mmCIF file of N, CA and C in Angstrom:
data_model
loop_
_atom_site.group_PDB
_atom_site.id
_atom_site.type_symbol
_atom_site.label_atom_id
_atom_site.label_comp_id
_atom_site.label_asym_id
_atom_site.label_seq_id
_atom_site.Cartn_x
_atom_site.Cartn_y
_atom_site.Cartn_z
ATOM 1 N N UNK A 1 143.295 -43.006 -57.028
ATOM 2 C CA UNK A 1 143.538 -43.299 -58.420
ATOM 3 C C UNK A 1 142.658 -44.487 -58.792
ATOM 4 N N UNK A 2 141.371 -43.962 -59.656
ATOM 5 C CA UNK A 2 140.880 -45.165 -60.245
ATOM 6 C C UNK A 2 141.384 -46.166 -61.547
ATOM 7 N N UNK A 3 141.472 -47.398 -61.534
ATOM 8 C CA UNK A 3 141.902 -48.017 -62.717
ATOM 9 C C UNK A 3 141.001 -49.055 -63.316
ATOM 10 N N UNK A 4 140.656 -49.044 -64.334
ATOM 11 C CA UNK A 4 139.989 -50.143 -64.779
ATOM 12 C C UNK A 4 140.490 -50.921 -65.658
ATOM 13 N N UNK A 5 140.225 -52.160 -65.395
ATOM 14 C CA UNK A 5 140.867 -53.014 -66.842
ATOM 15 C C UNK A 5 140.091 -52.716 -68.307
ATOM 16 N N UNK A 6 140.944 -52.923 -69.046
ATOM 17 C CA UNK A 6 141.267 -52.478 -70.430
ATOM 18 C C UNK A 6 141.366 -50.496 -70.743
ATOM 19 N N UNK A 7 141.017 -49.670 -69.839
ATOM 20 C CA UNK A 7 141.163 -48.869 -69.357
ATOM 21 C C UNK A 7 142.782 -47.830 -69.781
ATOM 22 N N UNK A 8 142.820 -46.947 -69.827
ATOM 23 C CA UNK A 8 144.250 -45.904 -69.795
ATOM 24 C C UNK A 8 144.685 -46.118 -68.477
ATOM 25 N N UNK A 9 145.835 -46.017 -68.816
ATOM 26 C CA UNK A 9 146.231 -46.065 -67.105
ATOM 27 C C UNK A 9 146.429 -44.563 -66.697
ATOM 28 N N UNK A 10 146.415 -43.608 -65.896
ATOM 29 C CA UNK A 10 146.830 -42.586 -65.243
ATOM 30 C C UNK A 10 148.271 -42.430 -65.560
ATOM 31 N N UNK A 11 149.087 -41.262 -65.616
ATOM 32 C CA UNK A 11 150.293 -40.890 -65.576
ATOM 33 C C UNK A 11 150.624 -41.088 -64.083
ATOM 34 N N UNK A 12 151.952 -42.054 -64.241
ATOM 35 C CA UNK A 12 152.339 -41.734 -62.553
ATOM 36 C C UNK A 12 153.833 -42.140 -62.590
ATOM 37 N N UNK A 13 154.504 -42.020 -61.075
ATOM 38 C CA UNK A 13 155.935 -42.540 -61.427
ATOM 39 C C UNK A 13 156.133 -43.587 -60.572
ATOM 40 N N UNK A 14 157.567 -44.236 -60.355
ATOM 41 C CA UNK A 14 157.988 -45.168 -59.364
ATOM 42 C C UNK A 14 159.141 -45.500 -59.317
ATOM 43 N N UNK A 15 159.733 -45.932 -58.386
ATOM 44 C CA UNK A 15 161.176 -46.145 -58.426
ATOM 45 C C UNK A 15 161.509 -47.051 -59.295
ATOM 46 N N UNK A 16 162.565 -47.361 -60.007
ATOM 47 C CA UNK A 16 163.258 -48.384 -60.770
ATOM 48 C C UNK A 16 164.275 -49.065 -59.404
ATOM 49 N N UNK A 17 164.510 -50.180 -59.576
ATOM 50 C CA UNK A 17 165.468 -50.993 -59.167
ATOM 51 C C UNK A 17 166.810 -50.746 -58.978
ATOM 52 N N UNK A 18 167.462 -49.459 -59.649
ATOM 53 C CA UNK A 18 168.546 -48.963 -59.090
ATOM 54 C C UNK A 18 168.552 -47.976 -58.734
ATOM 55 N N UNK A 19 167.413 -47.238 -58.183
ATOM 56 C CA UNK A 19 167.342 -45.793 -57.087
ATOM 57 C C UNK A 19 166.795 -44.983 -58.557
ATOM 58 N N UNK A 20 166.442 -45.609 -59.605
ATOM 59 C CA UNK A 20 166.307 -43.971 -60.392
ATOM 60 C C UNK A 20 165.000 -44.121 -60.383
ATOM 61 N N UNK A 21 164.587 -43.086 -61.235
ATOM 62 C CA UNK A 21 162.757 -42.936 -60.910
ATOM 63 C C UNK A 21 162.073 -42.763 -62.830
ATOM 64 N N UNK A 22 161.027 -43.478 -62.846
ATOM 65 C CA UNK A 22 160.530 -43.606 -64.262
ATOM 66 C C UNK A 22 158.600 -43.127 -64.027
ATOM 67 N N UNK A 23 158.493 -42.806 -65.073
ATOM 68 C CA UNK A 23 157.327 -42.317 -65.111
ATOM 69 C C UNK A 23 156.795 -42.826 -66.418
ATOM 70 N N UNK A 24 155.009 -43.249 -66.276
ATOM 71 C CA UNK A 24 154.537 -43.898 -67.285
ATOM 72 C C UNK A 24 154.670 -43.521 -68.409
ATOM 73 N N UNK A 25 154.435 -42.105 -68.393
ATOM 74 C CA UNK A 25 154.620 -41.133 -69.823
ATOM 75 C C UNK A 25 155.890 -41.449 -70.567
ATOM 76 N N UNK A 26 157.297 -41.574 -69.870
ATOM 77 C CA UNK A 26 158.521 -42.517 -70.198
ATOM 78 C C UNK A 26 158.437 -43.936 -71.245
ATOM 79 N N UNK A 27 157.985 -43.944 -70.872
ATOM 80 C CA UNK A 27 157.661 -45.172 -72.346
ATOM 81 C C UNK A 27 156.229 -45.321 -73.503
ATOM 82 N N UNK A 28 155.521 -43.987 -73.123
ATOM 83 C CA UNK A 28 154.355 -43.301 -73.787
ATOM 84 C C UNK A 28 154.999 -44.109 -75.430
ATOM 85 N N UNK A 29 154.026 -45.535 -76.295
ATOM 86 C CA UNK A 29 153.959 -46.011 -77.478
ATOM 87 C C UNK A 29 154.393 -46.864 -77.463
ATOM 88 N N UNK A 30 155.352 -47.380 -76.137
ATOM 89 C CA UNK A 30 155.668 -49.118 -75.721
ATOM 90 C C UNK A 30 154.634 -49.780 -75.326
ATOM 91 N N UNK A 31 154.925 -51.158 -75.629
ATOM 92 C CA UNK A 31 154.370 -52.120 -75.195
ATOM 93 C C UNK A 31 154.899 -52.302 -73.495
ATOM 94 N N UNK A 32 154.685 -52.352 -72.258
ATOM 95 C CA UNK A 32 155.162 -52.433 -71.408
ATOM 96 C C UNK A 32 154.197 -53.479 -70.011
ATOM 97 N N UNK A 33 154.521 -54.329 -69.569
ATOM 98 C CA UNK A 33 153.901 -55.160 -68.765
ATOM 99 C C UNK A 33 154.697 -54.256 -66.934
ATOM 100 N N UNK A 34 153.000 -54.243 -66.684
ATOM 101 C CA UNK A 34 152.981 -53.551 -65.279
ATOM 102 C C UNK A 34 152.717 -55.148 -63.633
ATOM 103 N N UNK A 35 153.551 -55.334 -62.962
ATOM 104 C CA UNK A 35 153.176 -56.276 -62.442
ATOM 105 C C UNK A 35 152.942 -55.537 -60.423
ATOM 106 N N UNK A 36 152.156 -55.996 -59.900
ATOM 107 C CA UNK A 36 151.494 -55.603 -58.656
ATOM 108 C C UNK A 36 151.967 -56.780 -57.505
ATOM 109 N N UNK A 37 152.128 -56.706 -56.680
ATOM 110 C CA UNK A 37 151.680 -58.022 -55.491
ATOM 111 C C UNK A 37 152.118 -57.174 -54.290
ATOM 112 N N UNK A 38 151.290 -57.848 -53.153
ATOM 113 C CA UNK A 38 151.638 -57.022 -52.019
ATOM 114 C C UNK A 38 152.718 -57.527 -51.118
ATOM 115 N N UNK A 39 153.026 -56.329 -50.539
ATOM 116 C CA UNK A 39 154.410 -56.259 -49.734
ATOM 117 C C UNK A 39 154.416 -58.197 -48.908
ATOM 118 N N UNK A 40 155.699 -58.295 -48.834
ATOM 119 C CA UNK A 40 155.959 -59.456 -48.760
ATOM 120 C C UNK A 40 155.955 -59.713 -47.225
ATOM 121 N N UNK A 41 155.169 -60.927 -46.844
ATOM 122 C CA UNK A 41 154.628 -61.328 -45.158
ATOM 123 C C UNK A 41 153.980 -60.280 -45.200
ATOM 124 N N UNK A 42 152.806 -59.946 -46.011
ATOM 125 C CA UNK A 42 151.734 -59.264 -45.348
ATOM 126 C C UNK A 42 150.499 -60.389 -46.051
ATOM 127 N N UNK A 43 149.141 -60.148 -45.704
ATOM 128 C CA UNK A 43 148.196 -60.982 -46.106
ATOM 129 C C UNK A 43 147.556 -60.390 -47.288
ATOM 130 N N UNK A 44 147.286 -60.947 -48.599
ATOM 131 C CA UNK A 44 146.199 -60.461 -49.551
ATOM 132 C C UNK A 44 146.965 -60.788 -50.388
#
């Protein structure tokens, strides 16, 4: 999956925080902040 900044993002899904599952298209005309960092005690 390529992404570029300022870019579309790809349709994709991911878990939510209480086991349910959301997909980008799910809020398709929101404003929505996407945040990244890597798995925790790993390096990068």
């Amino acid at each position: 999956m390529n992404v570029t900044e300022g870019g579309k993002a790809p349709n994709f899904h991911m878990k939510t925080d209480n086991q349910g599952e959301i997909k980008l298209s799910d809020v398709k005309g929101k404003n929505i902040v996407l945040y990244f960092y890597p798995k925790d005690l790993t390096p990068g």
